[in-house]
CSV table of C-alpha atoms and ligand atoms in Angstrom, one decimal:
chain,number,residue,atom,x,y,z
E,1,MET,CA,0.1,0.1,0.0
E,2,ALA,CA,1.2,3.4,-0.8
E,3,ALA,CA,2.7,5.6,2.0
E,4,THR,CA,0.5,8.6,3.1
E,5,THR,CA,1.7,11.5,5.2
E,6,SER,CA,-1.2,13.0,7.3
E,7,ARG,CA,-1.6,15.4,10.1
E,8,SER,CA,-3.8,13.4,12.7
E,9,PRO,CA,-7.1,14.7,14.1
E,10,ILE,CA,-7.5,16.1,17.5
E,11,THR,CA,-9.7,13.4,18.7
E,12,PRO,CA,-8.0,10.1,19.0
E,13,LEU,CA,-9.6,7.1,17.3
E,14,TYR,CA,-8.8,3.6,17.6
E,15,SER,CA,-10.6,0.8,15.7
E,16,GLN,CA,-10.0,-2.7,14.5
E,17,ILE,CA,-11.6,-4.1,11.5
E,18,ARG,CA,-11.8,-7.7,11.3
E,19,ARG,CA,-11.5,-9.3,7.7
E,20,PRO,CA,-14.5,-11.4,6.6
E,21,ASN,CA,-13.7,-15.2,7.0
E,22,SER,CA,-10.5,-14.6,8.8
E,23,ASN,CA,-8.8,-13.9,11.9
E,24,SER,CA,-6.8,-11.2,10.7
E,25,PHE,CA,-7.6,-7.6,11.1
E,26,ILE,CA,-6.6,-4.0,10.1
E,27,THR,CA,-5.9,-1.7,13.1
E,28,LEU,CA,-6.3,2.0,12.6
E,29,LYS,CA,-5.3,4.5,14.9
E,30,LEU,CA,-5.1,8.2,14.6
E,31,LEU,CA,-3.5,10.4,17.3
E,32,LYS,CA,-3.4,13.8,18.5
E,33,ARG,CA,-2.7,16.5,15.9
E,34,ARG,CA,0.7,17.3,17.4
E,35,HIS,CA,2.1,14.0,16.0
E,36,ASN,CA,2.8,14.1,12.5
E,37,ILE,CA,2.4,10.7,11.4
E,38,VAL,CA,3.5,8.8,8.4
E,39,PHE,CA,1.4,5.7,7.6
E,40,HIS,CA,2.5,2.9,5.6
E,41,ALA,CA,1.1,-0.7,5.4
E,42,CYS,CA,2.9,-3.7,5.9
E,43,ASP,CA,2.2,-7.3,6.7
E,44,GLY,CA,1.9,-8.6,10.1
E,45,SER,CA,-0.2,-11.0,12.2
E,46,SER,CA,-1.7,-11.9,15.5
E,47,SER,CA,-0.2,-15.0,17.1
E,48,ALA,CA,-3.1,-17.1,16.0
E,49,ASP,CA,-2.3,-16.2,12.4
E,50,LYS,CA,1.5,-16.7,12.4
E,51,SER,CA,1.3,-20.1,11.1
E,52,ASN,CA,-1.1,-19.1,8.3
E,53,GLN,CA,0.6,-16.7,5.8
E,54,LYS,CA,-2.6,-16.3,3.8
E,55,ASN,CA,-4.3,-14.6,7.0
E,56,GLN,CA,-1.6,-12.0,7.4
E,57,PRO,CA,-3.3,-8.8,8.7
E,58,ILE,CA,-2.2,-5.6,7.3
E,59,LYS,CA,-0.9,-2.9,9.9
E,60,LEU,CA,-0.5,0.6,9.4
E,61,GLN,CA,3.0,1.5,10.7
E,62,LYS,CA,4.0,5.0,11.6
E,63,LEU,CA,7.6,5.8,10.9
E,64,ILE,CA,9.7,7.8,13.2
E,65,GLU,CA,12.0,10.4,12.1
E,66,GLY,CA,15.2,10.3,13.9
E,67,TYR,CA,14.1,7.6,16.4
E,68,PRO,CA,16.9,7.2,18.9
E,69,TYR,CA,19.0,4.1,19.0
E,70,GLU,CA,21.5,3.6,21.6
E,71,PHE,CA,23.9,1.2,20.2
E,72,ASN,CA,26.3,2.5,17.6
E,73,SER,CA,29.3,0.5,18.3
E,74,LYS,CA,29.8,-2.4,16.0
E,75,ASP,CA,30.3,-4.8,18.7
E,76,SER,CA,27.1,-3.9,20.4
E,77,PRO,CA,23.6,-5.2,19.8
E,78,PRO,CA,22.2,-3.1,16.8
E,79,SER,CA,19.1,-1.1,16.6
E,80,LEU,CA,17.9,-1.1,20.3
E,81,PRO,CA,15.4,1.6,21.1
E,82,ARG,CA,16.5,4.0,23.6
E,83,PRO,CA,13.9,4.4,26.5
E,84,LEU,CA,11.5,7.2,26.8
E,85,THR,CA,12.4,10.1,28.9
E,86,SER,CA,9.9,12.7,30.1
E,87,ALA,CA,11.8,15.3,28.0
E,88,LYS,CA,11.6,13.1,24.9
E,89,LEU,CA,7.9,12.3,25.2
E,90,SER,CA,6.8,15.3,23.3
E,91,ASN,CA,9.1,14.8,20.4
E,92,LEU,CA,8.7,11.1,19.8
E,93,THR,CA,6.1,9.8,17.3
E,94,LEU,CA,4.8,6.3,17.2
E,95,GLU,CA,5.8,3.3,15.5
E,96,GLY,CA,3.7,0.3,14.6
E,97,SER,CA,-0.2,-0.1,14.7
E,98,LEU,CA,0.2,-3.1,17.2
E,99,LEU,CA,-0.9,-2.3,20.8
E,100,ARG,CA,2.0,-0.2,22.1
E,101,VAL,CA,2.8,-1.1,25.9
E,102,ALA,CA,5.1,1.2,27.9
E,103,TYR,CA,7.3,-0.6,30.5
E,104,GLN,CA,10.1,0.8,32.8
E,105,GLY,CA,13.6,-0.4,31.7
E,106,VAL,CA,15.6,-1.4,28.8
E,107,ARG,CA,15.2,-4.6,26.5
E,108,GLY,CA,15.6,-7.7,28.5
E,109,ALA,CA,13.9,-6.3,31.7
E,110,TYR,CA,11.4,-8.4,33.4
E,111,SER,CA,8.9,-5.7,32.8
E,112,GLU,CA,9.3,-6.3,29.0
E,113,SER,CA,8.3,-10.0,29.5
E,114,ALA,CA,5.4,-8.9,31.6
E,115,ALA,CA,4.2,-6.6,29.0
E,116,GLU,CA,4.5,-9.5,26.4
E,117,LYS,CA,2.5,-11.8,28.8
E,118,ALA,CA,-0.1,-9.3,29.4
E,119,TYR,CA,-0.5,-8.3,25.6
E,120,PRO,CA,1.0,-11.2,23.6
E,121,ASN,CA,1.1,-9.4,20.3
E,122,CYS,CA,2.0,-6.0,21.6
E,123,GLU,CA,4.9,-3.8,20.8
E,124,PRO,CA,6.8,-3.0,24.1
E,125,VAL,CA,8.0,0.4,24.5
E,126,PRO,CA,10.9,0.9,26.9
E,127,CYS,CA,10.8,4.0,29.3
E,128,GLU,CA,13.4,5.3,31.6
E,129,GLN,CA,11.4,5.9,34.7
E,130,PHE,CA,7.8,4.7,35.9
E,131,ASP,CA,6.6,8.3,35.6
E,132,THR,CA,7.6,8.2,31.9
E,133,ALA,CA,5.5,5.2,31.4
E,134,PHE,CA,2.5,6.7,33.0
E,135,GLU,CA,3.0,10.0,31.0
E,136,ALA,CA,3.4,8.0,27.7
E,137,VAL,CA,0.0,6.4,28.1
E,138,GLU,CA,-1.7,9.8,29.3
E,139,SER,CA,-0.1,11.6,26.3
E,140,TRP,CA,-1.4,8.8,23.7
E,141,LEU,CA,2.0,7.9,22.8
E,142,VAL,CA,1.2,4.3,23.8
E,143,ASP,CA,-1.8,2.5,24.5
E,144,ARG,CA,-1.1,0.8,27.7
E,145,ALA,CA,1.5,0.5,30.5
E,146,VAL,CA,2.6,-2.6,32.5
E,147,LEU,CA,4.3,-1.9,35.6
E,148,PRO,CA,5.4,-3.9,38.7
E,149,ILE,CA,3.5,-3.4,42.0
E,150,GLU,CA,4.7,-6.1,44.3
E,151,ASN,CA,7.1,-9.0,44.6
E,152,SER,CA,6.5,-12.2,46.8
E,153,LEU,CA,10.0,-11.7,48.2
E,154,GLY,CA,10.9,-7.9,48.1
E,155,GLY,CA,7.4,-6.5,48.8
E,156,SER,CA,5.6,-3.5,47.4
E,157,ILE,CA,6.9,-1.1,44.9
E,158,HIS,CA,6.1,2.0,46.6
E,159,ARG,CA,6.8,4.4,43.8
E,160,ASN,CA,4.3,3.0,41.7
E,161,TYR,CA,1.5,3.2,44.5
E,162,ASP,CA,2.2,6.8,44.6
E,163,LEU,CA,2.1,7.3,41.0
E,164,LEU,CA,-1.3,5.3,40.6
E,165,LEU,CA,-2.8,8.2,42.8
E,166,ARG,CA,-0.9,11.1,41.0
E,167,HIS,CA,-2.0,10.0,37.6
E,168,ARG,CA,-5.4,9.3,36.3
E,169,LEU,CA,-4.9,5.9,34.7
E,170,HIS,CA,-7.1,2.7,35.4
E,171,ILE,CA,-5.9,-0.5,36.4
E,172,VAL,CA,-7.4,-2.8,33.5
E,173,GLY,CA,-5.8,-6.1,34.5
E,174,GLU,CA,-2.8,-7.9,36.4
E,175,VAL,CA,-0.2,-10.2,35.3
E,176,LYS,CA,2.1,-12.3,37.4
E,177,LEU,CA,5.5,-13.2,36.4
E,178,GLU,CA,7.9,-15.9,37.8
E,179,ILE,CA,11.2,-14.1,38.4
E,180,ARG,CA,14.4,-16.3,37.9
E,181,HIS,CA,17.6,-14.2,38.4
E,182,CYS,CA,20.9,-15.1,37.1
E,183,LEU,CA,24.5,-13.6,37.9
E,184,LEU,CA,25.8,-12.4,34.7
E,185,ALA,CA,29.4,-11.2,33.8
E,186,ASN,CA,31.6,-10.5,30.8
E,187,HIS,CA,33.2,-13.6,29.2
E,188,GLY,CA,36.4,-14.5,30.7
E,189,VAL,CA,35.2,-13.2,34.2
E,190,GLU,CA,34.9,-16.0,36.9
E,191,ILE,CA,32.7,-15.6,40.0
E,192,GLN,CA,36.0,-15.1,42.2
E,193,ASP,CA,37.0,-12.1,40.1
E,194,LEU,CA,33.8,-10.2,41.1
E,195,LYS,CA,33.8,-7.5,43.7
E,196,ARG,CA,30.6,-5.7,42.9
E,197,VAL,CA,27.1,-6.5,41.5
E,198,LEU,CA,24.7,-4.2,39.8
E,199,SER,CA,20.9,-4.5,39.5
E,200,HIS,CA,17.7,-3.2,40.3
E,201,PRO,CA,17.1,-2.7,44.1
E,202,GLN,CA,14.4,-5.2,44.1
E,203,ALA,CA,16.4,-7.8,42.4
E,204,LEU,CA,19.2,-7.2,44.7
E,205,ALA,CA,16.8,-7.7,47.7
E,206,GLN,CA,15.5,-10.9,46.1
E,207,CYS,CA,19.0,-12.4,45.9
E,208,GLU,CA,20.2,-11.0,49.4
E,209,ASN,CA,21.5,-14.4,50.7
E,210,THR,CA,23.3,-15.4,47.6
E,211,LEU,CA,25.0,-12.0,47.3
E,212,THR,CA,25.8,-11.9,50.9
E,213,LYS,CA,27.6,-15.3,50.6
E,214,LEU,CA,29.5,-14.1,47.7
E,215,GLY,CA,30.6,-10.9,49.6
E,216,LEU,CA,29.7,-8.6,46.7
E,217,VAL,CA,29.2,-4.9,47.1
E,218,ARG,CA,25.7,-4.1,45.7
E,219,GLU,CA,25.0,-1.2,43.4
E,220,ALA,CA,21.5,-0.1,42.5
E,221,VAL,CA,20.5,0.9,39.0
E,222,ASP,CA,17.2,1.6,37.3
E,223,ASP,CA,16.6,-2.1,36.1
E,224,THR,CA,18.1,-5.4,36.0
E,225,ALA,CA,18.6,-5.3,32.0
E,226,GLY,CA,20.0,-1.9,32.3
E,227,ALA,CA,22.6,-3.3,34.8
E,228,ALA,CA,23.6,-6.1,32.3
E,229,LYS,CA,23.8,-3.6,29.6
E,230,HIS,CA,26.1,-1.3,31.5
E,231,VAL,CA,28.5,-4.3,32.4
E,232,ALA,CA,28.5,-5.4,28.8
E,233,PHE,CA,28.8,-2.0,27.2
E,234,HIS,CA,31.7,-0.8,29.5
E,235,LYS,CA,33.4,-4.1,29.6
E,236,ILE,CA,33.5,-4.2,33.2
E,237,MET,CA,35.7,-7.1,34.6
E,238,ASP,CA,35.1,-6.7,38.4
E,239,ALA,CA,31.2,-6.4,38.4
E,240,GLY,CA,28.4,-8.8,37.5
E,241,ALA,CA,24.7,-7.9,37.0
E,242,VAL,CA,21.7,-9.8,38.5
E,243,ALA,CA,19.3,-10.0,35.4
E,244,SER,CA,17.3,-12.4,33.4
E,245,MET,CA,18.5,-15.1,31.0
E,246,ALA,CA,16.9,-12.8,28.1
E,247,ALA,CA,19.2,-10.0,29.2
E,248,ALA,CA,22.2,-12.4,29.1
E,249,LYS,CA,21.4,-13.2,25.3
E,250,ILE,CA,20.6,-9.6,24.4
E,251,TYR,CA,23.8,-8.1,25.8
E,252,GLY,CA,26.2,-11.1,25.3
E,253,LEU,CA,27.0,-11.9,28.9
E,254,ASN,CA,28.1,-15.2,30.3
E,255,VAL,CA,25.7,-16.9,32.8
E,256,LEU,CA,27.8,-17.5,36.0
E,257,ALA,CA,25.0,-18.7,38.1
E,258,GLN,CA,21.2,-19.4,37.6
E,259,ASP,CA,18.1,-19.2,39.9
E,260,ILE,CA,20.0,-17.1,42.6
E,261,GLN,CA,16.9,-15.7,44.1
E,262,ASP,CA,16.5,-16.5,48.0
E,263,ASP,CA,13.4,-18.5,47.3
E,264,SER,CA,12.5,-20.4,44.1
E,265,ASP,CA,8.8,-19.0,44.5
E,266,ASN,CA,9.7,-15.5,43.2
E,267,VAL,CA,6.7,-13.8,41.7
E,268,THR,CA,6.3,-10.2,40.6
E,269,ARG,CA,2.5,-8.8,40.0
E,270,PHE,CA,2.4,-6.3,37.4
E,271,LEU,CA,-0.5,-3.9,36.7
E,272,MET,CA,-1.8,-3.2,33.3
E,273,LEU,CA,-2.8,0.4,33.0
E,274,ALA,CA,-4.9,2.3,30.5
E,275,ARG,CA,-6.6,5.6,30.0
E,276,GLU,CA,-10.1,4.1,30.2
E,277,PRO,CA,-11.5,1.7,32.6
E,278,ILE,CA,-12.8,-1.7,31.6
E,279,ILE,CA,-16.5,-2.6,32.3
E,280,PRO,CA,-16.4,-5.1,35.2
E,281,GLY,CA,-17.8,-8.5,34.7
E,282,THR,CA,-18.9,-11.4,36.9
E,283,ASP,CA,-18.1,-14.1,34.3
E,284,LYS,CA,-14.5,-14.8,35.8
E,285,PRO,CA,-12.7,-13.9,38.9
E,286,PHE,CA,-12.3,-10.1,39.1
E,287,LYS,CA,-10.3,-8.0,41.5
E,288,THR,CA,-10.9,-4.3,42.6
E,289,SER,CA,-8.3,-2.0,43.7
E,290,ILE,CA,-9.2,1.1,45.8
E,291,VAL,CA,-7.4,4.0,47.8
E,292,PHE,CA,-8.9,5.7,50.6
E,293,SER,CA,-7.8,7.7,53.6
E,294,LEU,CA,-9.5,7.9,57.1
E,295,GLU,CA,-10.1,10.4,60.0
E,296,GLU,CA,-7.6,9.8,62.9
E,297,GLY,CA,-9.2,7.9,65.7
E,298,PRO,CA,-9.4,4.6,67.6
E,299,GLY,CA,-10.6,1.6,65.5
E,300,MET,CA,-11.0,3.7,62.2
E,301,LEU,CA,-8.9,1.2,60.2
E,302,PHE,CA,-10.7,-1.7,61.8
E,303,LYS,CA,-14.1,0.0,60.8
E,304,ALA,CA,-13.0,0.3,57.3
E,305,LEU,CA,-11.8,-3.2,56.8
E,306,ALA,CA,-15.0,-4.3,58.5
E,307,VAL,CA,-17.1,-3.2,55.4
E,308,PHE,CA,-15.4,-6.0,53.5
E,309,ALA,CA,-15.5,-8.6,56.3
E,310,MET,CA,-19.2,-8.3,56.8
E,311,ARG,CA,-19.9,-8.9,53.2
E,312,ASN,CA,-17.6,-11.9,52.9
E,313,ILE,CA,-15.2,-10.2,50.7
E,314,ASN,CA,-11.7,-11.4,50.7
E,315,LEU,CA,-8.9,-8.9,50.9
E,316,THR,CA,-5.6,-9.9,48.9
E,317,LYS,CA,-3.5,-6.8,49.8
E,318,ILE,CA,-3.3,-3.7,52.0
E,319,GLU,CA,-0.7,-1.1,51.7
E,320,SER,CA,-0.3,2.2,53.5
E,321,ARG,CA,1.5,5.2,52.2
E,322,PRO,CA,1.9,8.6,53.6
E,323,LEU,CA,-0.5,11.3,52.4
E,324,GLN,CA,2.2,13.6,51.6
E,325,LYS,CA,0.7,17.0,51.1
E,326,GLN,CA,-1.5,16.7,54.1
E,327,ALA,CA,1.3,15.7,56.3
E,328,LEU,CA,3.0,19.0,55.4
E,329,GLN,CA,-0.1,20.9,56.2
E,330,THR,CA,-0.4,19.1,59.5
E,331,LEU,CA,3.0,20.0,60.3
E,332,ALA,CA,2.4,23.8,59.4
E,333,ASP,CA,-0.7,23.9,61.7
E,334,SER,CA,1.0,22.3,64.8
E,335,SER,CA,2.1,24.9,67.1
E,336,ILE,CA,5.1,23.3,68.5
E,337,GLY,CA,7.2,20.2,67.8
E,338,PHE,CA,6.0,17.5,65.4
E,339,PRO,CA,2.5,16.6,64.4
E,340,LYS,CA,0.7,14.2,66.6
E,341,TYR,CA,0.2,11.6,63.8
E,342,PHE,CA,1.1,11.3,60.0
E,343,PRO,CA,-2.0,11.0,57.7
E,344,TYR,CA,-1.9,7.8,55.6
E,345,LEU,CA,-3.6,6.6,52.3
E,346,PHE,CA,-4.7,2.9,52.4
E,347,TYR,CA,-4.5,0.9,49.2
E,348,VAL,CA,-6.7,-2.2,49.3
E,349,ASP,CA,-7.1,-5.1,46.8
E,350,PHE,CA,-10.2,-7.2,47.0
E,351,GLU,CA,-11.5,-10.2,45.3
E,352,THR,CA,-14.8,-9.0,43.9
E,353,SER,CA,-15.9,-7.3,40.8
E,354,MET,CA,-17.5,-3.8,41.0
E,355,ALA,CA,-20.4,-5.6,39.0
E,356,ASP,CA,-21.1,-7.4,42.3
E,357,GLU,CA,-23.7,-5.8,44.6
E,358,ARG,CA,-21.5,-6.8,47.7
E,359,ALA,CA,-18.7,-4.6,46.3
E,360,GLN,CA,-20.9,-1.7,45.6
E,361,ASN,CA,-22.5,-1.8,49.0
E,362,ALA,CA,-19.1,-2.2,50.6
E,363,LEU,CA,-17.8,0.9,49.0
E,364,ALA,CA,-20.9,3.0,49.6
E,365,HIS,CA,-20.6,2.1,53.2
E,366,LEU,CA,-16.8,3.0,53.4
E,367,ASN,CA,-17.5,6.2,51.6
E,368,GLU,CA,-19.9,7.2,54.5
E,369,PHE,CA,-16.8,7.9,56.8
E,370,ALA,CA,-13.8,7.8,54.5
E,371,THR,CA,-12.2,11.2,54.0
E,372,PHE,CA,-11.2,10.2,50.4
E,373,MET,CA,-11.8,7.3,48.3
E,374,ARG,CA,-11.2,6.3,44.6
E,375,VAL,CA,-11.6,3.1,42.8
E,376,LEU,CA,-8.3,2.5,40.8
E,377,GLY,CA,-9.8,-0.2,38.6
E,378,SER,CA,-11.8,-3.4,38.6
E,379,TYR,CA,-10.2,-6.1,36.4
E,380,PRO,CA,-9.8,-9.8,35.8
E,381,ALA,CA,-7.6,-11.4,38.3
E,382,ASP,CA,-4.5,-13.3,37.0
E,383,THR,CA,-5.3,-16.7,38.4
E,384,GLY,CA,-2.5,-18.3,36.6
E,385,LEU,CA,-5.1,-20.5,34.5
E,386,PRO,CA,-5.6,-20.0,30.7
D,1,PRE,O1,14.4,-4.5,36.5
D,1,PRE,C1,13.6,-5.1,35.9
D,1,PRE,O2,13.9,-6.0,35.2
D,1,PRE,C2,12.1,-4.8,36.1
D,1,PRE,O3,11.6,-5.2,35.3
D,1,PRE,C3,11.8,-4.2,37.5
D,1,PRE,C4,11.4,-5.2,38.6
D,1,PRE,C5,10.8,-4.7,39.7
D,1,PRE,O4,10.7,-3.4,39.8
D,1,PRE,O5,10.4,-5.3,40.8
D,1,PRE,C6,10.6,-6.2,38.1
D,1,PRE,C7,10.5,-7.6,38.5
D,1,PRE,C8,11.6,-8.1,39.4
D,1,PRE,O6,10.9,-8.0,40.7
D,1,PRE,C9,12.9,-7.1,39.6
D,1,PRE,C10,12.8,-5.9,39.1
């Protein structure tokens, strides 16, 4: 199909057209006017179509002018996209008509695998920071974000709890990913040569016992794959990286040890975020995530949690985070010394769909005495079943 240059309309449109008698489809997406988009058509397919060449769908692909690539060196992996930064968001146009999914990190990060697990035919888009991934969805540069929220060994990823409230995205799904860490190093480096190890703080925490036994100094970086890339790119000989097997392959590192996490059951839960909420159903197990704050007083949290207990609603997670702005106000109001208490936000996940009357009644009840409440999303639970 001939290439077409267009100025896109202000209103974003998104539609999929299914071809008659076929699983293939044409995806049309027009974005905000400020993106100058060049469309050209090329063949692509959903995974269901991959074995059947006749059913190749057409996709409209936007070409990026000057899209940044990080590796120029001849012995480095070619053509790896550089992660989005907040500063670059406004310049970058889009590529591909597949669902574009932002994740934090560089290629080979666990978050990239989570994005691919959540949206099997997606185009994962690396972002430097969690904030950038939120902003990329909000500004229509991508369609979804997939971000880690908690890990079975390391606990909560607090930054993403805070960002969920600061931004207006909706949780539309969750995906759990088994995390299997490897100790990676450049070829020719033995374990005994290592003095330092680089990785994401969560990954370092998940391998605490192994790294202590090896007596390695931990150095925190933005993501596991970024650590692998750094060690490879700078040909560092006294430092290793804790990262995935995929990262070892992408950056050409040697695997010195496998499964170095402290517990073999190491699972990270990721949230799938979108601009629009999904309509909650009751046809499959759903979860709902909310955030609220309460007046200070004896038994207030007990009272809040009772709205779920009395309706037989199972809670799967509770997290508290400081309500930062209000904490400052309280400090300014207090005449001497420190405030008597710090106000908190409570994030709760429960195993019921918002389409269920019990959930609606529980939240109506909570709303009677909560000082603030927001539903972050009601979405299908990842039960690990197909
Ligand atoms: O660094 C990565 O590879 C990530 O995807 C981030 C992250 C995290 O934030 O928890 C994701 C999964 C693992 O728990 C370790 C790190």
